[in-house]
XYZ file of C-alpha atoms in Angstrom:
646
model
C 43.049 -13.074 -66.803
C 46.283 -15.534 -67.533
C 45.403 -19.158 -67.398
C 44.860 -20.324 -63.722
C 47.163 -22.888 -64.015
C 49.826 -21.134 -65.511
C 52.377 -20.130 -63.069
C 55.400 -18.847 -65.249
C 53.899 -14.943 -64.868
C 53.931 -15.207 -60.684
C 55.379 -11.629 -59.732
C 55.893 -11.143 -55.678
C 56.250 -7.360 -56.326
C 53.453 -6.192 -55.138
C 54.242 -4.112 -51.935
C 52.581 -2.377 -48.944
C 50.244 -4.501 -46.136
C 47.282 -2.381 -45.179
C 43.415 -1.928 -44.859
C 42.212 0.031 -47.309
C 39.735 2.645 -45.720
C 39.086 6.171 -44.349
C 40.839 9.239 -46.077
C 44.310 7.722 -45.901
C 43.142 4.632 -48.270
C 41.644 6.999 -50.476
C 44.887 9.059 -50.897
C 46.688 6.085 -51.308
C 44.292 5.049 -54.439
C 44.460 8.544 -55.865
C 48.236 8.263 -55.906
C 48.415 4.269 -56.854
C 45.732 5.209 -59.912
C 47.818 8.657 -61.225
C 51.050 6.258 -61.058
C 49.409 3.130 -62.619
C 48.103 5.520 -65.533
C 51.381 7.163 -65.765
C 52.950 3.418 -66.131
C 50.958 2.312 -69.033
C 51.192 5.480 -70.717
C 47.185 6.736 -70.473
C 46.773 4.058 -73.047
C 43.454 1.290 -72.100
C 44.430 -0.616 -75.309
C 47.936 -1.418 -73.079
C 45.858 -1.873 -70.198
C 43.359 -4.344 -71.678
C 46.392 -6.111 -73.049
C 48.196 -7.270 -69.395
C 46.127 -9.164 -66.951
C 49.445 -8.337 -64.514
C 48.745 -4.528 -65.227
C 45.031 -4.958 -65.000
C 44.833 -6.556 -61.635
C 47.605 -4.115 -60.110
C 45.663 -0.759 -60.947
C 42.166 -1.928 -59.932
C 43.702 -3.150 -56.971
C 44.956 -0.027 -55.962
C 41.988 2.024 -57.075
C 38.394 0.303 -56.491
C 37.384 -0.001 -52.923
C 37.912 -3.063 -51.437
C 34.270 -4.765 -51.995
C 34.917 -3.377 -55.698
C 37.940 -4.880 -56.474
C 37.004 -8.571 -55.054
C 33.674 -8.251 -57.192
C 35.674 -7.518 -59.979
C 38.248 -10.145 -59.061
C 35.878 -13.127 -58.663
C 33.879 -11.836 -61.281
C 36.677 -12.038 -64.029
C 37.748 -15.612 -62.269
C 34.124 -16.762 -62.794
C 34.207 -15.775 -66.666
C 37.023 -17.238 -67.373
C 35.899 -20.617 -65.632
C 32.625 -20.226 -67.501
C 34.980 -19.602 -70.690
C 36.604 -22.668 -69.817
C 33.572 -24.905 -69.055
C 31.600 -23.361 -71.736
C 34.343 -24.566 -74.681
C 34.929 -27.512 -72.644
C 31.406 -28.560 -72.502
C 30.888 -27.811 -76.663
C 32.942 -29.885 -77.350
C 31.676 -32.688 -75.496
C 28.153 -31.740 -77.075
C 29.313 -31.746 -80.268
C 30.969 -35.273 -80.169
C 27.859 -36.765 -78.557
C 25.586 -35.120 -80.809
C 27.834 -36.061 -83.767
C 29.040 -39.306 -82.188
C 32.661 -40.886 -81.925
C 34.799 -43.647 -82.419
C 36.233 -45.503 -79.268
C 38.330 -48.471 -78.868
C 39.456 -50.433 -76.196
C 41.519 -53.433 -75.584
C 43.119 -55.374 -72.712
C 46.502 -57.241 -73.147
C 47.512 -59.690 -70.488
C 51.720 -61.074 -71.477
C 52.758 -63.790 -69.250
C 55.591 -64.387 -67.562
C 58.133 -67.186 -67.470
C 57.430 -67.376 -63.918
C 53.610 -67.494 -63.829
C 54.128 -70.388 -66.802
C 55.982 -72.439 -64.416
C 53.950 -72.078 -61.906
C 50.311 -73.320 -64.178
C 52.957 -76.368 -65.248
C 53.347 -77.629 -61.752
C 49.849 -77.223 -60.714
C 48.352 -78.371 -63.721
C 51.210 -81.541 -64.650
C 53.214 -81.343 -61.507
C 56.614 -82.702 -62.748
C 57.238 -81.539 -66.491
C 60.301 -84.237 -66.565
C 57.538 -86.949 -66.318
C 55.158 -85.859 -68.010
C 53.249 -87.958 -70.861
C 50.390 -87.624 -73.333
C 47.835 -85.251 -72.670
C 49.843 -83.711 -70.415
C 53.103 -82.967 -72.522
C 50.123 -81.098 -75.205
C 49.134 -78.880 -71.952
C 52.746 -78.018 -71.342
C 53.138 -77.028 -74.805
C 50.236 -74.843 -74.724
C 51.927 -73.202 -71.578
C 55.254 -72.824 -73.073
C 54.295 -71.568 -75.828
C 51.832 -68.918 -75.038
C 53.137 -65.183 -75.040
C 50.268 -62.485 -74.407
C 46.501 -62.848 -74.467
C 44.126 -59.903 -75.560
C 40.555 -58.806 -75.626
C 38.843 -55.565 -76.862
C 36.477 -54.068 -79.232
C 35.360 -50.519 -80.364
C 33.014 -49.027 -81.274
C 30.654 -46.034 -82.866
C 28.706 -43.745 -80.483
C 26.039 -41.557 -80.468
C 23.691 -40.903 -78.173
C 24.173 -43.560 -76.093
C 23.357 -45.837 -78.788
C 26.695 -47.962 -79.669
C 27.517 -50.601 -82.607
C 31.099 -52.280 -82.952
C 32.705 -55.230 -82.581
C 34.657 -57.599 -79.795
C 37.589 -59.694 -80.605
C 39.639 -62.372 -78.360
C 43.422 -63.318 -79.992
C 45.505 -65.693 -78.328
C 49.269 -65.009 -79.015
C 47.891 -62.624 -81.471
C 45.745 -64.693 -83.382
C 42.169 -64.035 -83.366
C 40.159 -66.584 -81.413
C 36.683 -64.700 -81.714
C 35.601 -61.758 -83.346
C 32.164 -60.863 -82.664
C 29.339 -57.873 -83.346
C 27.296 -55.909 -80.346
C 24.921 -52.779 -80.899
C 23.085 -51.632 -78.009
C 19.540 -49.356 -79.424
C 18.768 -46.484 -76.576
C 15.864 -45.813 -78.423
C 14.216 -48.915 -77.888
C 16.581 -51.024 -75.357
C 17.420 -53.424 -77.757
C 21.263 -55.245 -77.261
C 22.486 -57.282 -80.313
C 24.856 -59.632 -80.777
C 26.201 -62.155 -83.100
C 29.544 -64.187 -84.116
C 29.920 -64.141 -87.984
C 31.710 -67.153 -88.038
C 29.053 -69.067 -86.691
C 25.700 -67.285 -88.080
C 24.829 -63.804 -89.643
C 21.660 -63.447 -88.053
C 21.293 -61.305 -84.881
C 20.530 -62.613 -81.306
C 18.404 -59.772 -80.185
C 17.944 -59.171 -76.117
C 14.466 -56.803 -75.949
C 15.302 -54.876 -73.020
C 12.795 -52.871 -73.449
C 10.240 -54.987 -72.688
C 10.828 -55.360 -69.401
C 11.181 -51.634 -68.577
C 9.048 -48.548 -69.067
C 10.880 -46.418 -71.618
C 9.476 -43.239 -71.019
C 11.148 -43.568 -67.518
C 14.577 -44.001 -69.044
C 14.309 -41.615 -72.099
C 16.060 -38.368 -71.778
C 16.972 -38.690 -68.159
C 20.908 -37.933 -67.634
C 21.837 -36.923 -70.831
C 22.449 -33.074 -69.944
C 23.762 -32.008 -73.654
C 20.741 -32.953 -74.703
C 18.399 -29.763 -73.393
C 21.393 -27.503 -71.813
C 23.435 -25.766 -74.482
C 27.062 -24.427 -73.643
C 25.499 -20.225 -73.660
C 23.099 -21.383 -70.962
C 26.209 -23.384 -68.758
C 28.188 -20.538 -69.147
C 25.253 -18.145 -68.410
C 24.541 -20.191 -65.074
C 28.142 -20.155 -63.745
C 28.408 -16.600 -63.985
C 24.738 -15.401 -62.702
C 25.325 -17.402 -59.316
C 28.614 -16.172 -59.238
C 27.048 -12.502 -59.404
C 24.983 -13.492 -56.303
C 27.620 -14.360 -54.329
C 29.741 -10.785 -55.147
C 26.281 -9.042 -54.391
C 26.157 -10.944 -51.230
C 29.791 -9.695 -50.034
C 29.936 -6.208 -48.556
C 32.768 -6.597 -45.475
C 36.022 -6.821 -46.957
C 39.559 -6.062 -45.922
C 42.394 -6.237 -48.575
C 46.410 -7.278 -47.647
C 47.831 -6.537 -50.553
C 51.130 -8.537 -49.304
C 51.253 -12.116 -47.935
C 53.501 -14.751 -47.192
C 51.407 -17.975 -47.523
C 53.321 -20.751 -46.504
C 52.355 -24.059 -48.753
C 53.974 -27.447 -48.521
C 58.045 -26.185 -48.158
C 57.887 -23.202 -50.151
C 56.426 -19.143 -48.893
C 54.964 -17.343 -51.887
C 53.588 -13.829 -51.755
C 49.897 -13.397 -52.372
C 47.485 -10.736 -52.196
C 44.466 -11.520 -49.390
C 41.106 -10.276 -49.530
C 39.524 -11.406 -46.290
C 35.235 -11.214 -45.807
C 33.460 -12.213 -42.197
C 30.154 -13.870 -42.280
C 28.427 -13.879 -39.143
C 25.101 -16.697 -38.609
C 23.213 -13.795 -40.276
C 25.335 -13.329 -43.466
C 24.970 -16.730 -43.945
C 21.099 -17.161 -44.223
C 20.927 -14.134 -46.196
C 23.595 -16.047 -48.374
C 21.497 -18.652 -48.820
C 18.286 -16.890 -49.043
C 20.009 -15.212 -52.060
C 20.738 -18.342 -53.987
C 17.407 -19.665 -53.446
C 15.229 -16.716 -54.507
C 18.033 -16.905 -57.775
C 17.188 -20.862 -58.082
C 13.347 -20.230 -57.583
C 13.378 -17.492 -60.687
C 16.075 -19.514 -62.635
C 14.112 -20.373 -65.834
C 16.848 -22.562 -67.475
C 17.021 -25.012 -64.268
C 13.139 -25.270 -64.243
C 12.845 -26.186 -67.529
C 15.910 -29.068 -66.802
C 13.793 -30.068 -63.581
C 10.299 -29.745 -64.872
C 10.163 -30.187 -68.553
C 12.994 -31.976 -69.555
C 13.808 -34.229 -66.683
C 10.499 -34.358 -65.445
C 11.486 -34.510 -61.360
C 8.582 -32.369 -60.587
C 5.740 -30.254 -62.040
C 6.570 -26.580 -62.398
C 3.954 -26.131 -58.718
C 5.993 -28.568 -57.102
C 9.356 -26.608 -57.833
C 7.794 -23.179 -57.088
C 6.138 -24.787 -53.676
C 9.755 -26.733 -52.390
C 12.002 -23.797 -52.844
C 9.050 -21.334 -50.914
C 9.455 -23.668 -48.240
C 13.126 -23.138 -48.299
C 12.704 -19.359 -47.931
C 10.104 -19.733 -45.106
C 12.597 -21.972 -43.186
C 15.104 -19.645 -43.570
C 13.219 -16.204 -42.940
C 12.500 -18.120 -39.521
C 15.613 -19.319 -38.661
C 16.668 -16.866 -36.831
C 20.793 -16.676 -36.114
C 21.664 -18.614 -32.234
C 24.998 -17.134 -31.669
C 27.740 -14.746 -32.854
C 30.255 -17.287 -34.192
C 31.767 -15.952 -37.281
C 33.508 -17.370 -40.093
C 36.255 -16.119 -41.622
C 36.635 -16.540 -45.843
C 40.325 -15.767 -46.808
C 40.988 -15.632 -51.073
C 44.280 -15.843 -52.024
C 45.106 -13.466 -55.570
C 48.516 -13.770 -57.652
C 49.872 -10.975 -59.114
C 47.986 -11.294 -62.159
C 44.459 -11.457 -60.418
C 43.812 -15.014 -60.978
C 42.605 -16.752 -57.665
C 45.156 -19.017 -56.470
C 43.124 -20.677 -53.144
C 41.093 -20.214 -50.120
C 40.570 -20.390 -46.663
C 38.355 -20.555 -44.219
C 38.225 -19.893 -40.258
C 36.220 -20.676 -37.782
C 37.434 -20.678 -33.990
C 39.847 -23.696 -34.068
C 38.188 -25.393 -37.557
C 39.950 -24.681 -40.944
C 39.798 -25.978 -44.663
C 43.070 -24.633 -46.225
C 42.699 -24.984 -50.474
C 45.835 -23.121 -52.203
C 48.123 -23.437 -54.987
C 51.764 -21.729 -55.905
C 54.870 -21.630 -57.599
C 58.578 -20.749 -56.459
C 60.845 -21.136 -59.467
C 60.520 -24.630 -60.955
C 59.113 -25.715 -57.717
C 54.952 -26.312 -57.966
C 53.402 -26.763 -54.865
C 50.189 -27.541 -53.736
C 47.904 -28.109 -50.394
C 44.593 -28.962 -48.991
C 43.562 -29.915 -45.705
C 40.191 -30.140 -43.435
C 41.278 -29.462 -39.244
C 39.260 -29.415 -36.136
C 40.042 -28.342 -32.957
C 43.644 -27.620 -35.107
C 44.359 -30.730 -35.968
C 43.857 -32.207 -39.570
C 41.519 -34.630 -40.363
C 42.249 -34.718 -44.124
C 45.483 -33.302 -45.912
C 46.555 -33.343 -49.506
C 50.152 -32.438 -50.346
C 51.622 -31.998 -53.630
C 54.958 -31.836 -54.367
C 55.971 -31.218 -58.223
C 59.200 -29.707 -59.751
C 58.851 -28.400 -63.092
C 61.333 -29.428 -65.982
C 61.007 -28.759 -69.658
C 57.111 -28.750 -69.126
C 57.252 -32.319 -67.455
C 56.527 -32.546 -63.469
C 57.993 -34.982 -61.521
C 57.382 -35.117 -57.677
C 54.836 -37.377 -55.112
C 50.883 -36.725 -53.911
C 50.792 -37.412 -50.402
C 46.965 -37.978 -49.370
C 46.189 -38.938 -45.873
C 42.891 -39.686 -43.851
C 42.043 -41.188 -40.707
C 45.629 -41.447 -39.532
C 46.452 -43.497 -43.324
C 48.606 -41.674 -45.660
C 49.400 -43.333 -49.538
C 51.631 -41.172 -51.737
C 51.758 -40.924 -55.635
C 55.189 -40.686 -56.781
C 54.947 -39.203 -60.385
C 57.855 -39.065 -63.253
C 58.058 -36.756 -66.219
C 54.264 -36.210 -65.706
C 53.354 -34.299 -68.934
C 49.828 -33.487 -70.973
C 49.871 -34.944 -74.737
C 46.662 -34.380 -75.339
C 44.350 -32.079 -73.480
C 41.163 -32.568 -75.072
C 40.961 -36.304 -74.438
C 43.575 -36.560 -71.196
C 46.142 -38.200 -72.953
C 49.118 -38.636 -70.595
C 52.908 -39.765 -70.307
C 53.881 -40.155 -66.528
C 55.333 -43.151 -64.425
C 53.772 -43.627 -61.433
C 54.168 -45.468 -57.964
C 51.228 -45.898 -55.825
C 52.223 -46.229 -52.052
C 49.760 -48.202 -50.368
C 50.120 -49.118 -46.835
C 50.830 -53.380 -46.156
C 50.936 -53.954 -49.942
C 54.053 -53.905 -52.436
C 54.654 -50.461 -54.377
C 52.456 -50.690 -57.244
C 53.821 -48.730 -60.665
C 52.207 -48.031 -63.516
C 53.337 -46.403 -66.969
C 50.964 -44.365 -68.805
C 52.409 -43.860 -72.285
C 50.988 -41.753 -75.397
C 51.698 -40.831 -78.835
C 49.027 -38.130 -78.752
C 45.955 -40.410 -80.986
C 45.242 -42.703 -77.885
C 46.772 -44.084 -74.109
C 48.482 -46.961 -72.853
C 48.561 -47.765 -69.416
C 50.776 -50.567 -68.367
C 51.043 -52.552 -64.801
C 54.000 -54.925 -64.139
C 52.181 -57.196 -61.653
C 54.964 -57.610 -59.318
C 54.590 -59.125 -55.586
C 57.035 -60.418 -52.960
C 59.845 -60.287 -55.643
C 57.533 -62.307 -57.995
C 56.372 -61.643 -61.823
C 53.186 -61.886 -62.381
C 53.243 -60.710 -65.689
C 52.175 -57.382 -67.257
C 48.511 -55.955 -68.125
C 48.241 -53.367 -71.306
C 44.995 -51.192 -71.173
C 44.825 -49.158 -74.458
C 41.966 -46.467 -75.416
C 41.224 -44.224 -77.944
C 38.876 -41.546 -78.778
C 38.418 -40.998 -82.797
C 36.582 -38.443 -84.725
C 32.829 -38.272 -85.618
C 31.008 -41.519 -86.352
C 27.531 -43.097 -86.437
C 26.915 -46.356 -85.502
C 24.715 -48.512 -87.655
C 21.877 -49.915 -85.985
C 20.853 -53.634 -86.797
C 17.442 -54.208 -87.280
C 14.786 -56.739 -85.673
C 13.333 -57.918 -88.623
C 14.577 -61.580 -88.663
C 16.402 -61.419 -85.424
C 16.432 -63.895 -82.974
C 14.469 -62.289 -80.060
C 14.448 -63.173 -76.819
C 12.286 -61.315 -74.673
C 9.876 -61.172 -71.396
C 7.509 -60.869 -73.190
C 7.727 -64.180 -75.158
C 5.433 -67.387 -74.235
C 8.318 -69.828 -74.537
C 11.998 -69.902 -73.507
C 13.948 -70.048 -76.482
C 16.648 -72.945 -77.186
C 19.989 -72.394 -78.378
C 19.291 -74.788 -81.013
C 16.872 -73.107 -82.516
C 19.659 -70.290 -82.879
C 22.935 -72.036 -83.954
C 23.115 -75.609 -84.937
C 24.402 -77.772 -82.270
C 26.737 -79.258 -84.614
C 28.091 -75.913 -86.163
C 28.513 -74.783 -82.883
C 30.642 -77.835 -82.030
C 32.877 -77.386 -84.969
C 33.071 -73.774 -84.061
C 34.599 -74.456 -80.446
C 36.578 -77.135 -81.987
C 38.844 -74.840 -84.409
C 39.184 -72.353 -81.621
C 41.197 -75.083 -78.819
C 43.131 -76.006 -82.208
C 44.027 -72.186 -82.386
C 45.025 -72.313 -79.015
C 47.033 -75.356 -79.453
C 45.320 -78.652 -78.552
C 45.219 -82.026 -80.232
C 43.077 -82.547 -82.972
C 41.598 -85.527 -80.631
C 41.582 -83.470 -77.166
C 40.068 -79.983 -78.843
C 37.096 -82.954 -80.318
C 36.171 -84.529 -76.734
C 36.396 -80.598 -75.519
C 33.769 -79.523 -78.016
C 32.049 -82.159 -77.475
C 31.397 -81.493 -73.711
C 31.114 -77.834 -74.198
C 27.883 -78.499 -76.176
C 26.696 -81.252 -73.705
C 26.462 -78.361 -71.310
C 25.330 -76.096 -73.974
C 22.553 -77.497 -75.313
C 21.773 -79.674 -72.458
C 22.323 -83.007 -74.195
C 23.933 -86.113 -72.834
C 25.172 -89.182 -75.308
C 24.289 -91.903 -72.096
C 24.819 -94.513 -74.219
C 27.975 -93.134 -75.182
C 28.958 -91.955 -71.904
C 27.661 -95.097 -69.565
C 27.773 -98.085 -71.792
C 29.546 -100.067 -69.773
C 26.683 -99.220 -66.837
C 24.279 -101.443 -67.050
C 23.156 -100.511 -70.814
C 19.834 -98.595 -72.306
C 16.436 -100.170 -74.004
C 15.404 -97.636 -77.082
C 13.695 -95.362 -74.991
C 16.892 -94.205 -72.942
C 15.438 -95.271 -69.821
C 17.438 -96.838 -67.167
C 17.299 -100.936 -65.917
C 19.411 -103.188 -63.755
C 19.942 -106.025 -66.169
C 22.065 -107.960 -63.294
C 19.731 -109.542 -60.743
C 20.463 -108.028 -57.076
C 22.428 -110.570 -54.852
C 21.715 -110.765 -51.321
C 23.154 -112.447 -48.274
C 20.642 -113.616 -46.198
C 20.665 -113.419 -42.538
C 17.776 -114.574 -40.782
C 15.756 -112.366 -38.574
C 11.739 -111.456 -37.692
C 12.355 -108.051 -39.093
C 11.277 -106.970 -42.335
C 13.751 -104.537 -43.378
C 12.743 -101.727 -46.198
C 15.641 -100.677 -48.958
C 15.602 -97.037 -50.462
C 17.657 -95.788 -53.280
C 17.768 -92.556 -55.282
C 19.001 -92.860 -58.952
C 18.492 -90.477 -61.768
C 17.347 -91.879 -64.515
C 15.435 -90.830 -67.488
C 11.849 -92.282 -67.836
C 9.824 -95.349 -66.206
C 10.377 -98.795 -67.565
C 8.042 -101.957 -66.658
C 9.256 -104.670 -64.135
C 8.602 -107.341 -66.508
C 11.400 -109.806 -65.165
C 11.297 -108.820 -61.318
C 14.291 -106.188 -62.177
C 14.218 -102.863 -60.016
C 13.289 -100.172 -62.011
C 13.053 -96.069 -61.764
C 10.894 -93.560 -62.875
C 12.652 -89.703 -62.857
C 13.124 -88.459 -59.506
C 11.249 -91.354 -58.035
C 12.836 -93.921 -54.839
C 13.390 -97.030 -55.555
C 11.248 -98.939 -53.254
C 12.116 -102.644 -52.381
C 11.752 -105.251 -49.784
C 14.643 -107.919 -48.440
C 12.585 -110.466 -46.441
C 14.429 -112.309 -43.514
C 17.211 -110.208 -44.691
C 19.977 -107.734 -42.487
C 22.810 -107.421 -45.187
C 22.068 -106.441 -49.096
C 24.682 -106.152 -51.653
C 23.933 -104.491 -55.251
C 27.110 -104.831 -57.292
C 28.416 -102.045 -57.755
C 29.220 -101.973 -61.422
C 25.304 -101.505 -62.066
C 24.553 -98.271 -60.155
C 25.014 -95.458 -62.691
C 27.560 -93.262 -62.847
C 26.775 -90.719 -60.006
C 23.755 -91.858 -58.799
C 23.206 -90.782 -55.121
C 22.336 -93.683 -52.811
C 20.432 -93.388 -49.422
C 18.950 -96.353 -47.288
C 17.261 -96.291 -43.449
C 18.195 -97.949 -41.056
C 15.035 -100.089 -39.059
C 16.379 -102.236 -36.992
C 18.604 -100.910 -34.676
C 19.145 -103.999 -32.475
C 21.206 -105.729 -34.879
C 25.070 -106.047 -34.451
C 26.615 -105.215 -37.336
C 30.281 -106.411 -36.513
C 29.118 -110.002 -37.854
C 28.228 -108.646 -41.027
C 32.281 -107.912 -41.876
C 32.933 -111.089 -43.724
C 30.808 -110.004 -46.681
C 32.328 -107.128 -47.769
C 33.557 -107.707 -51.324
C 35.261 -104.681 -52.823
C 33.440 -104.909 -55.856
C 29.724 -105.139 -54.230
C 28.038 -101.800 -52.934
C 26.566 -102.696 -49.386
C 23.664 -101.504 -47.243
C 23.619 -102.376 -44.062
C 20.468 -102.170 -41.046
């Protein structure tokens, strides 16, 4: 058979519309065979040689069942060919591992620059400072990547991950992943070359996770190939009712192509004995048990005989409630390859079907009821130099979005390597296009963000898939772990240095382009957060100040403004603070997530300057007297003072 996609041998020769049966068909084969053999010359070497001269002599001399046994039959070896190699090849480069890299590139725009300047600075005129070293980190940035690769092998991976700013490196950094074991590893270099190690494992039962969806592990391509063409065999088997037109016009998209139709009926009855068919084939299937039983351990080998006997009962009792018949309808090219499908039932239809007409390539697929379609697929592709250039129109539920495709042309098969631009038509949204770009060793896809006449910029996704590699596992042994399973949470600290850390963060907001002074103070909050230390006496000196012990007093007495009345009025305050402290000179004082708990006697109105709260300290009071007017209390508000009023 010629390569199903491969439409440069279509031939619309073949003549004569009829049902091939009775005397008169078998006249008509005698004849069509003594021609056919007259046309190749009695020779089978010639005949084994065209797929074109194949199909037309079997198709004039096998009955009808015959000849679409033989004709799905040869389609389902040649898919099995296909899937077989395909699927080797994949083995082979898990079981021998690869080499993959990745990388995303983000180049900015003079527009989107503009844009962070006035939100970030506002006017860049009057600008000063700080700000004039923000807007020259703006101006002067060009493109932004990140990306790794990596070594692979089943499923265990080692590489690296990198950051670059304008193409500099900001980060480069080292990951394995251990499917063994569920073990992930990381580390920076430039800040420590021992591993952090994440036990996975630990948390999970392995023997769950081992083996389960990795296929190419226990199915080889032999028994892939062996499967697709045994349940292929059941179907032909299956198929006894079958009419042959030997010349159609099949309308697809704009263009009529002539096809050869074998059309089978299957009433309610075909069907289960269809499917009774497959079953009894899945039951004694001895590769698929093993996958089920053995390898991915779904069920015991009972289990598997017992669900698929209660598959046949149901069946063998499910008797057929009507006469409705459906109607199967293969399309065959000239050269025997299987070019679509269709199926019939009363007013239902799926359509399926491919075909050529000169440099024109069309294709359709649709899903109606009651004759109208729910789903539709259109393709529209015109062939030139072997690049396609056309549109994809897909629509469901009353939507339609179209693909609009430029010199659309393979570069490399095995890994899907295109070149192609594209426009995606999406309904309320701006055409999106993309370029996909390739030099055959890897693929660039690129997306001009572009909205409402604005650029946003443009995004670079590159990949590559090398030749055979192993990755090199780290080991535990003097890891860092961090695990589930440990007693104690583990501190950064213990890890990386807090001050090597600091310096680290430092020389990376120099790369990018800040002062020496502003990429400092960043570090230095970055580790604050980090390690979960705070310099207060750094930080809040000039709030109220610290004994040795870090804990928190008001060293400025509280001032009051006394108002006299026969209600004893109760003062609460939150402040966070870090440890108790004794009230040795009549000083309020707080203890870690404790109130502080005081009492104004005679008094309605009572001011704590505000200077001496800490620096985000959350304040409540209550409120016990509600009989008091608090209008008189207006001439004591001092901007300075913090007031609580009752």
């Amino acid at each position: 058979m010629s390569d199903r996609n491969n439409f440069d041998n279509f031939d619309t020769s073949v003549t004569g519309v009829e049902r091939v049966s009775g005397k008169k068909g078998k006249k008509i084969a005698i004849i069509s065979g003594i021609t056919a053999v007259a046309i190749i010359g009695g020779g089978t070497a010639v005949y084994n040689l065209s797929d074109f001269v194949k199909n037309q002599v079997n198709l004039r001399i096998m009955k009808p069942e015959n000849y679409y046994s033989w004709v799905i039959g040869e389609n389902s070896k040649n898919i099995a060919s296909d899937v077989k190699e395909k699927y080797a090849k994949a083995k082979s480069k898990t079981e021998n591992g690869q080499n993959m890299s990745m990388s995303l590139n983000y180049a900015i725009s003079d527009e989107v620059k503009d844009n962070l300047i006035t939100e970030l600075v506002g006017d860049r005129n009057s600008s000063s400072g700080d700000e004039n070293n923000l807007i020259s980190i703006i101006d002067n940035l060009s493109e932004i990547s990140i990306g790794g690769n990596a070594d692979v092998k089943d499923n265990s991976i080692a590489g690296n991950i990198f950051a670059t700013w304008n193409g500099q490196n900001l980060i480069d950094g080292d990951i394995a992943f251990n499917a063994e074991n569920y073990d992930f590893f990381l580390r920076v270099p430039e800040l420590t070359e021992q591993w952090l190690c994440m036990a996975l494992g630990d948390s999970v039962n392995l023997d769950d996770l081992k083996g389960k969806g990795n296929i190419v592990s226990y199915l080889t391509p032999e028994e892939l190939e062996d499967i697709i063409v045994r349940y292929t065999d059941v179907w032909n088997k299956a198929v006894e009712d079958v009419e042959i037109e030997k010349k159609e016009i099949v309308d697809i998209c704009d263009i009529s192509v002539e096809y050869t139709v074998i059309s089978s009926d299957f009433t309610e009855a075909d069907i289960i004995a269809i499917a009774t068919d497959f079953v009894t084939e899945l039951k004694n299937d001895s590769t698929i048990k093993r996958i089920a039983v053995n390898e991915m351990g779904l069920c015991t080998e009972d289990e598997y005989n017992s669900e698929l006997d209660d598959v046949l009962k149901e069946l063998s009792e499910n008797a057929p409630h009507g006469n409705d018949t459906v109607t199967l309808n293969t399309y065959i090219d000239p050269n025997g390859d299987i070019r679509g499908i269709k199926f019939i039932q009363d007013d239902d239809e799926l359509f399926c079907v491919m075909g050529k007409d000169g440099e024109k390539v069309r294709g359709e697929f649709y899903v109606s009821e009651n004759n109208s379609k729910e789903v539709s697929l259109e393709l529209y592709a015109d062939e030139n130099n072997g690049k396609y250039s056309g549109n994809l129109d897909i629509m469901a539920d009353n939507q339609e979005v179209s693909v609009e495709f430029t010199d659309y042309q393979v570069v490399n098969e095995e890994n899907g390597y295109i070149n192609a631009g594209m426009n995606f038509i999406i309904p309320y949204i701006d055409p999106v296009h993309v370029d996909f770009t390739s030099d055959g060793n890897s693929q660039d896809i690129s997306y001009n963000i572009n909205f409402d006449g604005k650029d946003y910029g443009t995004l670079t996704l590159n990949m590559a898939v090398n030749g055979a590699s192993s990755p090199s596992m780290p080991s535990k042994d003097g890891a860092f772990i961090i695990s589930d399973a440990m007693n104690s949470e583990p501190e950064l600290a213990d890890y990386i240095p807090e001050d090597k850390m600091k310096d680290f963060v430092n020389d990376i907001l120099i790369k990018i382009g800040f002062t020496e002074e502003l990429a400092e103070e960043g570090a230095g909050f970055l580790n604050m957060d980090l390690y979960d230390t705070n310099d207060y006496e750094e930080i809040y000196d000039d709030f109220g100040g610290f004994d040795d012990d870090s804990a928190f007093t008001y060293e400025q007495p509280v001032e009051t403004v006394e108002v006299t009345t026969e209600t004893e009025t109760e003062v609460e305050t939150e402040i966070q603070v870090e440890e108790e402290t004794e009230d040795s000179d009549g000083v309020w004082i707080q203890d870690d997530e404790e109130d502080i708990i005081g009492e104004a006697d005679n008094s309605e109105l009572v001011e704590i300057p505000q200077e001496t709260l800490p620096y985000d300290s959350v304040v409540n009071y209550s409120h016990n007297n509600s009989h008091h007017d608090e209008e008189e209390h207006d001439t004591h508000h001092d901007e300075n003072m913090m007031y609580f009023e009752f």
